Amino acid sequence: MGCAQGKCCLPWQQRGRGGGRGGVGGVGGRGGATLGRAAVPGAGLVLEYATLTVAGLYPDSPGRESQDAYLVATRFAGDPDLHLFAVLDGHGACGAACAGFARDALPRLLAEDYGRLVEDPAAAFREAMPAANAEMHAAAAVDDSMSGTTAVAALVAGGALHVANVGDSRAVAGVWRDGHVVAEELSWDQTPFRADERARVKACGARVMSVEQVEGVRDPDAEVWVADEGDPPRVWARDGLYPGTAFTRSLGDLAAEAVGVIAEPEVKSVEITPAHLFFVVASDGVFEFLSSQEVVDMVAMYEDPREACSAIATESYKLWLEHENRTDDITIIIVHIRDSENPGPAGSHKMNCSGSGEPVTLHKLQSELPVFVPSKSSHLNRDAATELPSSSSGSPTEESLSCVGPSPTHPLFGDGKSSETSKLIQSEKAVSEPVETWHQREGGGVKLDGSMQRSVPKVSC
């Protein structure tokens, strides 16, 4: 939902501190989504992931740029067992700048303390996110006084999954339980709806009211808000109509820090079990009108995560237009978790049922092997019930994205299967290694391979 000041921004001034594959509105490939694979040899797993981002529809700002950003960094810091996925949702006049800055700063800070990341990922996130926040405050090219970004990051570290979150973007896993695919929350939305967060910001001097309460339309002392109905509770300073954030934690938002909007993440760590079929990392453009269970049910309907991305984006877009005259930016990352000894579709050995126990129909891919070429004119599936726009940002990041087809040995596209982990690693390298490789520089620090470095025109916020 963002801040009360609105969501609009000019392109962010890129500072050349890239990290992994990422974008702000890049759309391409089949169904508008990109596909990649990554082996986790230490845990005997294979990750197959898809990403999709769709700029919001704002009738009053037709040329508005998407303020969402995302990051996919496989073999993070050169470690084949570390894989980082993150979604950032900017807000305020310079929201795109803040999201882009955080997307680049966070992986760099995590990789600079590689030892801590491997030893204690939760502690590494708790240090890196506030550090990224401090860097954003000090960056002359980014005005975060009244702008910022939420951030949710999921790190696969061998056989464990660590999720750090500030704000109201969300991560959720699809878990096989008692014959159903059930949503397991991997993060908690940090908003004034939560009594603990509301009490915390109030202790810092904040007022918590909806816009209607601020304007005197409703009782300002009534703490009765209903999700998805009317304006949500927001954080306000005692002496002014700012910052008006609908979340209680974020990166940036310098003015909001005085009233308790902090950059300290909540971190959840889970062991990846055979019951964990997939996880989703997405902006609140998805979860504003869809529950975690509804999103998990939709992912379970599709063997290909690209198709699930498109289906979820389409449904989210439709629901936004049913409730409002605009849509938010929508960004989704879906990661299927598969056993390297049986790398078939997630849950392929189980009967697929929704969380309610109803069987779901699996939508299968066509038999052909598509090759994806990113294009500024790429569009989402035009057969969808609601038409979704392609990115209008025109950012060169669109052309740097890896939009490639899966390996010919992928079980979705043929009978050939490779059960040896080494073969899977080679297949995964063929898909994504030319696009993103992190490794540590001698003497500390991180260097990004030249093939990943991007040149983006400098545009001030």
XYZ file of C-alpha atoms in Angstrom, residues 16 54 95 198:
4
model
C 27.290 0.643 -10.840
C 4.595 -5.841 -14.088
C 10.768 4.997 -4.526
C 1.537 -0.522 16.526
